[in-house]
Short mmCIF file of C-alpha atoms and ligand atoms in Angstrom, two decimals:
data_model
loop_
_atom_site.label_atom_id
_atom_site.label_comp_id
_atom_site.label_asym_id
_atom_site.label_seq_id
_atom_site.Cartn_x
_atom_site.Cartn_y
_atom_site.Cartn_z
CA MET A 1 127.80 96.90 90.76
CA GLU A 2 128.28 100.69 89.48
CA PHE A 3 126.40 101.72 86.48
CA THR A 4 127.19 104.49 84.26
CA LEU A 5 124.93 105.57 81.53
CA LYS A 6 126.23 107.56 78.86
CA VAL A 7 126.55 108.37 75.07
CA ILE A 8 130.24 107.54 73.90
CA ARG A 9 132.14 106.64 70.93
CA PRO A 10 132.94 103.11 71.93
CA SER A 11 135.82 102.39 69.55
CA HIS A 12 137.82 105.10 71.01
CA THR A 13 137.10 104.38 74.74
CA LYS A 14 139.40 102.31 76.89
CA THR A 15 137.74 99.29 78.69
CA ASP A 16 138.60 95.85 79.84
CA CYS A 17 135.77 94.65 77.61
CA LEU A 18 133.25 95.79 75.06
CA VAL A 19 130.20 93.89 74.51
CA ILE A 20 128.31 94.19 71.30
CA PRO A 21 125.38 92.29 69.93
CA VAL A 22 125.18 91.12 66.38
CA SER A 23 122.48 89.53 64.49
CA GLN A 24 123.08 86.48 62.12
CA GLY A 25 126.73 87.39 62.29
CA ARG A 26 126.13 90.86 61.05
CA CYS A 27 126.78 94.24 62.53
CA LEU A 28 123.83 96.19 62.67
CA THR A 29 123.72 98.38 65.91
CA PRO A 30 125.45 101.77 66.07
CA THR A 31 128.39 100.49 68.19
CA ALA A 32 128.91 97.44 66.11
CA LEU A 33 128.92 99.39 62.92
CA ALA A 34 131.22 102.09 64.51
CA CYS A 35 133.62 99.20 65.68
CA GLU A 36 133.44 97.85 61.91
CA GLN A 37 134.46 101.06 60.60
CA ALA A 38 137.27 101.72 63.10
CA SER A 39 138.72 98.19 62.40
CA ALA A 40 138.56 98.92 58.86
CA GLY A 41 136.44 95.90 58.28
CA GLY A 42 138.41 93.73 60.56
CA LEU A 43 135.53 92.86 62.69
CA GLN A 44 133.29 91.63 59.91
CA ARG A 45 136.24 89.60 58.53
CA LEU A 46 136.49 87.92 61.93
CA LEU A 47 132.66 87.14 61.97
CA ASP A 48 132.72 85.80 58.50
CA HIS A 49 134.96 82.88 59.73
CA GLY A 50 131.61 81.45 61.19
CA ASP A 51 132.88 80.54 64.57
CA LEU A 52 130.05 82.63 66.45
CA GLY A 53 127.19 80.44 65.36
CA LYS A 54 123.76 81.68 64.77
CA GLU A 55 121.97 80.64 68.00
CA ALA A 56 120.85 83.44 70.43
CA GLY A 57 123.48 83.65 73.20
CA LYS A 58 126.54 82.27 71.17
CA SER A 59 129.50 84.45 71.56
CA LEU A 60 132.80 85.13 70.40
CA LEU A 61 135.70 86.75 72.62
CA ILE A 62 138.01 88.98 70.55
CA PRO A 63 141.29 89.50 72.35
CA GLY A 64 141.80 93.07 70.83
CA LEU A 65 141.49 94.49 67.37
CA ASP A 66 143.37 97.03 65.55
CA GLY A 67 141.78 100.55 65.75
CA ILE A 68 139.73 99.71 68.89
CA LYS A 69 140.70 100.78 72.36
CA ALA A 70 139.07 97.87 74.15
CA LYS A 71 141.01 95.06 75.50
CA ARG A 72 138.75 92.42 74.54
CA ILE A 73 135.49 92.57 72.47
CA LEU A 74 132.79 90.11 73.50
CA VAL A 75 130.39 89.68 70.39
CA ILE A 76 127.02 88.35 71.23
CA GLU A 77 124.51 86.63 68.68
CA THR A 78 120.95 87.71 69.16
CA GLY A 79 119.84 84.70 67.21
CA VAL A 80 116.79 86.60 65.63
CA ASP A 81 116.11 89.70 63.94
CA VAL A 82 113.29 90.67 65.93
CA LEU A 83 113.50 90.52 69.80
CA ASN A 84 110.88 90.21 72.56
CA ASP A 85 111.03 90.91 76.05
CA ASN A 86 111.86 87.39 77.00
CA ARG A 87 114.69 87.11 74.51
CA PHE A 88 116.18 90.44 75.26
CA ARG A 89 116.46 89.58 79.04
CA THR A 90 117.78 86.19 78.23
CA LEU A 91 120.68 87.96 76.19
CA VAL A 92 121.33 90.24 79.24
CA ARG A 93 121.58 87.21 81.21
CA SER A 94 123.93 85.44 78.78
CA MET A 95 126.16 88.46 78.71
CA THR A 96 126.38 88.69 82.40
CA GLN A 97 127.47 85.13 82.81
CA LEU A 98 130.18 85.29 80.11
CA VAL A 99 131.52 88.60 81.54
CA GLY A 100 131.45 87.18 84.91
CA GLY A 101 133.84 84.63 83.82
CA LEU A 102 136.50 87.05 82.59
CA ALA A 103 139.07 88.70 84.69
CA VAL A 104 137.76 92.26 83.82
CA LYS A 105 136.98 95.29 86.08
CA ASP A 106 134.85 97.30 83.78
CA VAL A 107 132.66 96.66 80.90
CA ILE A 108 131.08 98.90 78.38
CA CYS A 109 127.75 97.23 77.00
CA ALA A 110 126.08 98.16 73.94
CA LEU A 111 123.18 95.61 74.30
CA THR A 112 121.08 98.75 75.23
CA GLU A 113 121.23 99.72 71.57
CA LEU A 114 118.88 96.68 70.67
CA ASN A 115 115.30 97.30 69.51
CA VAL A 116 112.56 95.53 71.22
CA PRO A 117 109.35 96.21 69.31
CA GLY A 118 106.68 97.87 71.61
CA ARG A 119 109.32 98.90 74.20
CA ASP A 120 111.04 102.14 74.62
CA GLU A 121 114.61 102.95 75.53
CA ALA A 122 113.63 103.49 79.12
CA TRP A 123 112.33 100.10 79.34
CA ILE A 124 115.54 98.67 77.73
CA LEU A 125 117.78 100.64 80.19
CA GLU A 126 115.77 99.42 83.22
CA GLN A 127 115.54 95.86 81.96
CA THR A 128 119.16 95.76 81.39
CA ILE A 129 120.15 97.11 84.85
CA LEU A 130 117.64 94.92 86.62
CA THR A 131 118.36 91.63 84.74
CA LEU A 132 121.95 92.42 85.02
CA ARG A 133 121.74 92.84 88.82
CA GLU A 134 119.71 89.95 89.24
CA THR A 135 122.21 87.55 87.47
CA ARG A 136 125.10 89.00 89.54
CA TYR A 137 123.17 88.27 92.79
CA ARG A 138 124.99 85.74 95.23
CA ILE A 139 123.54 84.26 97.97
CA PRO A 140 125.20 85.13 101.27
CA LYS A 141 126.64 81.82 102.36
CA GLU A 142 127.66 80.86 105.92
CA THR A 143 130.99 79.23 105.36
CA ILE A 144 134.27 79.03 106.85
CA SER A 145 136.29 80.19 104.06
CA PRO A 146 135.64 83.52 102.60
CA GLU A 147 133.87 83.96 99.47
CA PRO A 148 135.97 85.07 96.51
CA LYS A 149 135.78 88.81 95.82
CA LEU A 150 134.10 89.93 92.46
CA THR A 151 136.45 91.80 90.18
CA TRP A 152 133.95 93.18 87.80
CA ILE A 153 132.62 96.27 89.37
CA THR A 154 131.56 98.90 86.93
CA THR A 155 129.54 98.78 83.76
CA THR A 156 128.91 101.51 81.41
CA LEU A 157 125.61 101.19 79.29
CA ILE A 158 125.54 103.06 75.94
CA ALA A 159 122.78 105.45 76.40
CA THR A 160 120.61 106.69 73.35
CA PRO A 161 121.08 110.18 72.38
CA ASN A 162 117.27 110.28 72.17
CA LEU A 163 116.78 110.48 76.03
CA THR A 164 117.91 113.48 77.97
CA ASP A 165 120.83 113.29 80.40
CA LYS A 166 118.33 114.13 83.34
CA VAL A 167 115.96 111.28 82.30
CA THR A 168 118.69 108.80 81.78
CA GLN A 169 120.37 109.65 85.28
CA GLN A 170 116.81 109.29 86.93
CA LEU A 171 116.15 105.87 85.30
CA ARG A 172 119.68 104.82 86.43
CA GLY A 173 118.79 105.65 90.04
CA GLN A 174 115.36 104.08 89.87
CA SER A 175 116.78 100.87 88.49
CA GLN A 176 119.46 100.51 91.13
CA ALA A 177 116.99 101.27 93.99
CA ILE A 178 114.70 98.69 92.53
CA ALA A 179 117.52 96.13 92.39
CA ASN A 180 118.68 97.03 95.88
CA GLY A 181 115.12 96.33 97.05
CA ILE A 182 115.21 93.06 95.07
CA ASP A 183 118.56 91.98 96.97
CA LEU A 184 116.87 92.61 100.37
CA THR A 185 114.03 90.39 99.57
CA ARG A 186 116.21 87.75 98.32
CA ASP A 187 118.69 88.06 101.21
CA LEU A 188 115.82 87.76 103.74
CA GLY A 189 114.26 84.94 101.78
CA ASN A 190 117.50 82.96 101.72
CA LEU A 191 118.35 83.34 105.25
CA PRO A 192 117.97 80.04 107.28
CA PRO A 193 114.77 79.87 109.61
CA ASN A 194 116.89 80.02 112.63
CA ARG A 195 118.33 83.33 111.69
CA CYS A 196 115.40 84.84 109.85
CA THR A 197 112.76 84.77 112.79
CA PRO A 198 109.72 87.10 113.47
CA GLN A 199 112.17 89.27 115.59
CA TYR A 200 114.53 89.38 112.88
CA LEU A 201 112.03 90.55 110.46
CA ALA A 202 111.09 93.37 112.81
CA GLU A 203 114.66 94.41 113.53
CA THR A 204 115.30 94.60 109.80
CA ALA A 205 112.06 96.96 109.54
CA GLN A 206 113.23 98.98 112.41
CA GLN A 207 116.76 99.39 110.70
CA LEU A 208 114.96 100.52 107.40
CA GLY A 209 113.16 102.92 109.35
CA LYS A 210 116.54 104.57 110.45
CA ASP A 211 118.21 104.29 107.34
CA TRP A 212 115.45 105.51 105.00
CA GLY A 213 113.19 107.86 107.30
CA LEU A 214 110.30 105.56 107.62
CA LYS A 215 107.98 105.55 110.73
CA VAL A 216 107.98 101.93 112.06
CA LYS A 217 106.00 100.39 114.90
CA VAL A 218 106.02 96.93 115.99
CA LEU A 219 103.24 95.31 117.88
CA ASP A 220 104.02 92.33 120.29
CA ARG A 221 102.07 89.60 121.61
CA SER A 222 100.34 91.48 124.45
CA ALA A 223 99.53 94.50 122.17
CA MET A 224 97.89 91.75 119.60
CA GLU A 225 96.04 90.33 122.43
CA LYS A 226 94.56 93.66 123.53
CA LEU A 227 93.53 94.46 119.95
CA GLY A 228 91.96 90.95 119.74
CA MET A 229 94.01 89.55 116.69
CA GLY A 230 92.73 85.94 117.66
CA ALA A 231 93.64 84.47 114.22
CA LEU A 232 97.28 85.71 113.96
CA LEU A 233 97.69 84.51 117.71
CA ALA A 234 96.25 81.02 116.96
CA VAL A 235 98.82 80.31 114.41
CA SER A 236 101.79 81.63 116.53
CA ALA A 237 100.46 79.62 119.47
CA GLY A 238 102.73 76.47 118.95
CA SER A 239 106.03 78.44 118.66
CA HIS A 240 108.43 79.47 121.12
CA ARG A 241 109.35 82.64 119.13
CA PRO A 242 106.90 85.37 119.75
CA PRO A 243 105.01 86.88 117.05
CA GLN A 244 105.28 90.27 115.58
CA PHE A 245 103.18 92.69 113.88
CA ILE A 246 105.19 95.27 111.93
CA VAL A 247 103.61 98.69 110.62
CA MET A 248 105.91 100.85 108.45
CA GLU A 249 104.68 104.16 106.99
CA TYR A 250 106.60 105.99 104.17
CA MET A 251 105.11 109.43 103.81
CA GLY A 252 106.39 110.81 100.46
CA GLY A 253 103.08 112.06 99.34
CA LYS A 254 100.77 114.92 100.60
CA ALA A 255 100.03 114.73 104.18
CA LYS A 256 96.38 114.29 103.77
CA SER A 257 96.49 111.96 100.68
CA ARG A 258 95.18 108.45 101.69
CA PRO A 259 97.86 105.65 101.55
CA LEU A 260 98.19 102.57 99.49
CA VAL A 261 98.65 99.66 101.85
CA LEU A 262 100.88 96.81 101.27
CA VAL A 263 100.57 93.56 103.31
CA GLY A 264 103.07 90.56 103.36
CA LYS A 265 102.48 86.89 104.71
CA GLY A 266 105.56 86.53 107.06
CA ILE A 267 105.67 82.92 108.20
CA THR A 268 109.22 82.48 109.02
CA PHE A 269 108.66 78.78 109.01
CA ASP A 270 105.55 76.59 108.14
CA THR A 271 105.72 73.25 109.37
CA GLY A 272 101.89 72.93 108.95
CA GLY A 273 101.38 72.81 112.55
CA ILE A 274 99.42 70.07 114.06
CA SER A 275 98.40 69.39 110.47
CA LEU A 276 102.00 68.59 110.04
CA LYS A 277 103.44 68.81 106.47
CA PRO A 278 105.38 65.79 104.97
CA ALA A 279 109.18 65.81 105.40
CA PRO A 280 110.43 65.95 101.86
CA GLU A 281 111.37 69.67 100.83
CA MET A 282 109.96 71.02 104.13
CA ASP A 283 113.20 73.30 104.32
CA GLU A 284 111.56 75.23 101.41
CA MET A 285 108.94 76.41 104.01
CA LYS A 286 111.54 78.93 105.27
CA PHE A 287 110.43 80.76 102.10
CA ASP A 288 106.96 81.08 103.51
CA MET A 289 107.93 84.69 104.68
CA CYS A 290 108.67 85.76 101.08
CA GLY A 291 105.65 87.88 100.90
CA ALA A 292 106.97 89.97 104.00
CA ALA A 293 110.25 90.18 102.43
CA SER A 294 109.02 91.42 99.21
CA VAL A 295 107.04 94.09 100.96
CA LEU A 296 110.15 95.19 102.80
CA GLY A 297 112.22 95.34 99.66
CA THR A 298 109.41 97.34 97.96
CA MET A 299 109.52 99.81 101.07
CA ARG A 300 113.23 100.10 100.70
CA ALA A 301 113.07 100.75 97.09
CA LEU A 302 110.15 103.25 97.44
CA ALA A 303 112.14 105.05 99.85
CA GLU A 304 115.28 105.16 97.74
CA MET A 305 113.32 106.30 94.69
CA LYS A 306 111.73 109.14 96.72
CA LEU A 307 108.29 108.50 95.10
CA PRO A 308 105.58 111.12 95.87
CA LEU A 309 103.14 108.77 97.48
CA ASN A 310 102.05 107.46 100.95
CA VAL A 311 102.43 103.88 101.40
CA VAL A 312 101.75 101.67 104.52
CA ALA A 313 103.40 98.30 104.90
CA LEU A 314 101.79 95.76 107.40
CA ILE A 315 103.58 92.68 108.24
CA PRO A 316 102.08 89.87 110.44
CA THR A 317 105.15 87.47 111.35
CA CYS A 318 105.35 84.31 113.30
CA GLU A 319 105.93 80.70 113.00
CA ASN A 320 103.92 77.84 112.21
CA MET A 321 104.92 75.08 114.84
CA PRO A 322 103.32 72.03 116.36
CA GLY A 323 103.48 71.59 120.18
CA GLY A 324 101.86 71.39 123.34
CA ALA A 325 100.25 74.93 123.17
CA ALA A 326 99.67 74.67 119.27
CA THR A 327 96.20 75.25 117.77
CA ARG A 328 94.28 72.08 117.03
CA PRO A 329 92.01 71.21 114.05
CA GLY A 330 88.61 72.01 115.14
CA ASP A 331 89.66 75.23 117.42
CA VAL A 332 87.42 78.15 116.88
CA VAL A 333 88.90 81.51 117.17
CA LYS A 334 87.71 85.08 116.92
CA SER A 335 89.47 87.31 114.43
CA LEU A 336 89.96 91.12 114.71
CA SER A 337 87.13 91.69 112.37
CA GLY A 338 84.73 89.94 115.11
CA GLN A 339 84.12 87.11 112.70
CA THR A 340 84.90 83.63 113.99
CA ILE A 341 86.99 81.09 112.45
CA GLU A 342 86.81 77.21 112.60
CA ILE A 343 90.46 76.15 112.02
CA LEU A 344 90.01 72.86 110.40
CA ASN A 345 93.64 72.50 109.13
CA THR A 346 96.41 74.47 110.79
CA ASP A 347 98.43 74.27 107.66
CA ALA A 348 96.06 76.73 106.07
CA GLU A 349 97.80 79.29 108.36
CA GLY A 350 98.70 82.35 105.96
CA ARG A 351 95.05 83.52 105.55
CA LEU A 352 94.75 83.44 109.41
CA ILE A 353 97.44 85.88 109.76
CA LEU A 354 96.46 87.95 106.78
CA CYS A 355 92.90 88.16 107.77
CA ASP A 356 93.78 90.22 110.77
CA ALA A 357 96.22 92.30 109.24
CA LEU A 358 93.59 93.08 106.36
CA THR A 359 91.27 94.22 109.19
CA TYR A 360 93.86 96.35 110.73
CA ALA A 361 94.64 98.08 107.50
CA GLU A 362 91.16 99.81 107.68
CA ARG A 363 92.27 102.15 110.04
CA PHE A 364 94.43 103.78 107.38
CA GLU A 365 91.69 104.65 105.34
CA PRO A 366 93.40 103.19 102.30
CA THR A 367 92.83 104.08 98.70
CA LEU A 368 93.67 100.41 97.98
CA VAL A 369 95.20 97.33 99.69
CA VAL A 370 97.36 94.76 98.05
CA ASP A 371 98.35 91.78 100.05
CA VAL A 372 101.17 89.13 98.94
CA ALA A 373 101.56 85.69 100.17
CA THR A 374 103.00 82.27 99.49
CA LEU A 375 99.60 81.17 100.04
CA THR A 376 98.72 77.90 98.25
CA GLY A 377 100.42 75.09 96.67
CA ALA A 378 97.40 74.97 94.27
CA CYS A 379 98.63 78.19 92.85
CA VAL A 380 101.70 76.32 91.72
CA ILE A 381 99.69 73.67 90.13
CA ALA A 382 97.29 76.24 88.32
CA LEU A 383 100.01 78.68 86.89
CA GLY A 384 103.30 77.04 87.53
CA HIS A 385 106.44 79.23 88.01
CA GLU A 386 105.87 82.06 85.48
CA ALA A 387 102.95 83.96 86.94
CA ALA A 388 101.77 84.95 90.38
CA GLY A 389 98.18 84.26 91.01
CA LEU A 390 96.12 87.60 90.92
CA LEU A 391 92.55 88.01 92.59
CA SER A 392 90.90 91.27 93.36
CA ASN A 393 87.44 92.73 94.17
CA ASP A 394 88.21 95.67 91.76
CA GLU A 395 88.55 95.26 88.11
CA GLY A 396 90.83 98.30 87.68
CA LEU A 397 93.11 97.50 90.22
CA ARG A 398 93.39 94.11 88.93
CA ASN A 399 94.19 95.38 85.42
CA GLU A 400 96.90 97.83 86.84
CA LEU A 401 98.59 94.93 88.61
CA GLN A 402 98.60 92.77 85.68
CA ALA A 403 99.95 95.67 83.45
CA ALA A 404 102.66 96.29 85.93
CA GLY A 405 103.55 92.62 85.64
CA GLU A 406 103.74 92.59 82.17
CA TYR A 407 105.82 95.60 81.84
CA SER A 408 108.44 94.51 84.45
CA GLY A 409 108.40 90.91 83.41
CA ASP A 410 107.34 90.01 86.81
CA ARG A 411 103.88 88.58 85.79
CA ALA A 412 100.73 88.10 87.58
CA TRP A 413 97.68 86.30 85.96
CA PRO A 414 94.00 86.67 87.05
CA LEU A 415 91.74 84.16 88.71
CA PRO A 416 87.99 84.59 89.53
CA LEU A 417 86.76 85.60 92.86
CA TRP A 418 82.92 84.77 92.42
CA GLU A 419 80.78 84.76 95.47
CA GLU A 420 79.56 81.08 94.56
CA TYR A 421 83.18 80.02 96.01
CA GLN A 422 82.08 81.34 99.44
CA GLU A 423 79.85 78.03 99.87
CA GLY A 424 82.89 75.91 100.54
CA LEU A 425 83.83 78.00 103.47
CA LYS A 426 80.87 77.40 105.56
CA SER A 427 81.20 76.06 109.06
CA ASN A 428 78.56 74.48 111.23
CA PHE A 429 80.60 75.81 114.44
CA ALA A 430 81.75 79.51 113.24
CA ASP A 431 81.21 82.34 110.72
CA LEU A 432 83.84 80.63 108.41
CA ALA A 433 85.93 77.57 107.85
CA ASN A 434 89.74 78.19 107.20
CA ILE A 435 89.59 75.67 104.31
CA ALA A 436 87.27 74.62 101.61
CA GLY A 437 87.76 71.55 99.58
CA ARG A 438 90.82 70.59 97.36
CA ALA A 439 89.21 72.12 94.38
CA GLY A 440 90.23 75.64 93.43
CA GLY A 441 92.60 76.10 96.32
CA THR A 442 94.07 79.35 95.29
CA ILE A 443 90.58 80.85 94.60
CA THR A 444 89.05 79.67 97.89
CA ALA A 445 92.06 80.78 100.01
CA ALA A 446 91.40 84.37 98.24
CA THR A 447 87.75 84.06 98.90
CA PHE A 448 88.37 83.65 102.76
CA LEU A 449 90.27 86.74 102.40
CA SER A 450 87.83 88.61 100.64
CA ASN A 451 85.55 88.32 103.88
CA PHE A 452 87.93 90.71 105.48
CA THR A 453 88.44 93.21 102.68
CA GLN A 454 84.80 94.66 102.01
CA ARG A 455 85.76 98.14 103.13
CA TYR A 456 88.26 98.99 100.49
CA ARG A 457 89.72 98.21 97.03
CA TRP A 458 91.69 95.09 97.39
CA ALA A 459 94.07 92.77 95.49
CA HIS A 460 95.86 89.54 96.43
CA LEU A 461 98.84 88.00 94.87
CA ASP A 462 99.47 84.54 95.53
CA ILE A 463 103.41 84.00 95.00
CA ALA A 464 103.69 80.38 96.07
CA GLY A 465 105.05 79.45 92.36
CA VAL A 466 107.41 82.50 91.83
CA ALA A 467 108.87 83.61 95.04
CA TRP A 468 111.63 81.03 95.14
CA LYS A 469 113.13 78.32 92.88
CA SER A 470 113.95 74.70 94.02
CA GLY A 471 116.43 72.15 92.99
CA LYS A 472 120.03 73.07 91.95
CA GLU A 473 119.09 76.90 91.56
CA LYS A 474 117.30 76.95 95.13
CA GLY A 475 116.88 80.46 96.48
CA ALA A 476 114.63 83.23 96.56
CA THR A 477 113.79 85.20 93.37
CA GLY A 478 112.86 88.49 94.98
CA ARG A 479 109.48 88.50 93.07
CA PRO A 480 107.28 90.36 93.06
CA VAL A 481 109.20 93.42 94.01
CA ARG A 482 109.56 94.44 90.39
CA LEU A 483 105.75 94.38 89.78
CA PHE A 484 105.25 96.43 93.08
CA CYS A 485 107.89 99.17 92.08
CA ARG A 486 106.41 99.50 88.46
CA PHE A 487 102.82 99.62 90.06
CA LEU A 488 103.93 102.39 92.45
CA ILE A 489 105.89 104.40 89.84
CA GLU A 490 102.68 104.38 87.79
CA HIS A 491 100.55 105.48 90.87
CA ALA A 492 103.26 108.29 91.61
CA ARG A 493 102.97 109.27 87.98
CA ALA A 494 99.18 109.33 87.96
CA SER A 495 99.02 111.45 91.29
CA GLN A 496 101.28 114.04 89.80
CA GLY A 497 98.85 114.51 87.18
N1 BES B 1 102.83 78.06 102.79
C1 BES B 1 101.91 77.05 102.20
C2 BES B 1 101.58 77.12 100.77
C3 BES B 1 102.82 76.39 99.99
C4 BES B 1 102.92 75.16 99.88
C5 BES B 1 103.36 77.39 99.04
C6 BES B 1 103.87 74.62 99.06
C7 BES B 1 104.41 76.81 98.16
C8 BES B 1 104.50 75.37 98.03
C9 BES B 1 100.43 77.24 102.94
O1 BES B 1 100.48 77.67 104.31
C10 BES B 1 99.85 75.94 102.90
O2 BES B 1 100.26 75.11 103.65
N2 BES B 1 98.74 75.87 102.13
C11 BES B 1 97.96 74.62 102.00
C12 BES B 1 96.50 74.98 102.02
C13 BES B 1 95.63 73.85 102.51
C14 BES B 1 95.93 73.22 103.58
C15 BES B 1 94.29 74.19 102.18
C16 BES B 1 98.28 74.00 100.79
O3 BES B 1 98.61 74.61 99.77
O4 BES B 1 98.55 72.76 100.71
MN1 MN B 2 100.69 76.29 105.74
ZN1 ZN B 3 102.24 78.90 104.67
#
């Protein structure tokens, strides 16, 4: 999808479709009022017929109007006088679906003239582009018949005269970069697990390195053995596909400035291992690499945005399979940190691959580390599908991430990390057990990780409830790429002073 952002006189501009919002059947925004004038009151007379309805998202397609150059006018009802974040995004979604059903090539959209209290024009533009791209996304499907080509390819968003052209164009580029990162994350998540293997993720990282000038290194099994990544290796033991440890470096900042490190869980399929999962919905465990995919998507977006930051991505990736060589409940392994772990449940594998990656992160002397993982079913129970779980050993970092989530609409919500929770992870046979009881599963998983993150500021995002959708809408969401990008944009701004 191509976007143009400009200030135009919509009634005098040719287009296949002009989209204008109205509120309770009344023209209020500048474009709607201009159309009202240009049509000598014709627009309002049509609305007065009352066909539109007063509910949010209701629409009326007007096939041309005297005095207005657009071939069609799509009027959309906002439903309320005062919008909020969610209602604004819902409107953009409705408009995208409506326009997607028309045989149009180009669209001029005036939803960007709406006012959302507490949000500025930059937010409106970014959210419009991101929500439109999100709604337009299609899963690359493996079929024998080719997918029909999309006809709608360009969108002109009406920009406000308040923003300079430079700022507007920068916002457009930035939003497109974020959307491209989200698409990559979703594509990777949606691939079947026989295609999206650890090796495929490594190749994707290498390709991103070539395309975007990132430094990429992939450690193979023997390199991991030499380093002593016993926890990661224990998870991959049952699989015939070799594990990979991906290291990517984006150096957009000053050469000496310490990097931020992002760590993503990359289990390309989680059967549970010997602690085998039940059959229903097990296919969804192909999404267990969505943390890794979101880190790759974020790196792509970051490079395209050219943010002045140094960011390292670490992706431990493997399959969790049962088999003759698989790790057993009761096995004790030695992690890269030197701490030993009694593996009581082989289905609690995410924390095992993450803990070695978190120890590896120390070598970059990071200013902060954020890991992201589809870590616990308990997080879905606690927060549902709206917010990621957010746990941190640093209050400031936790607040920054929560704020980035709130701004971007890709929310995360805090849970506590008190030392009392360590009690449940005690083992008679090793330094740590990999599970505690059923209670507080998201917290005890993060508490396990906290034993490997004492040397830096660290936060953990549990995206088990938000990384993909089930049922009819089954597919990856691309979360939390939006949150990460906002977080990084804010960091870049702060470091520029
Ligand atoms: N990948 C799963 C977590 C998960 C399960 C995410 C269902 C989304 C939906 C993770 O590896 C796992 O199996 N966790 C266990 C931990 C338990 C054994 C302590 C879980 O949540 O049941
Ligand atoms: Mn598991
Ligand atoms: Zn898992």
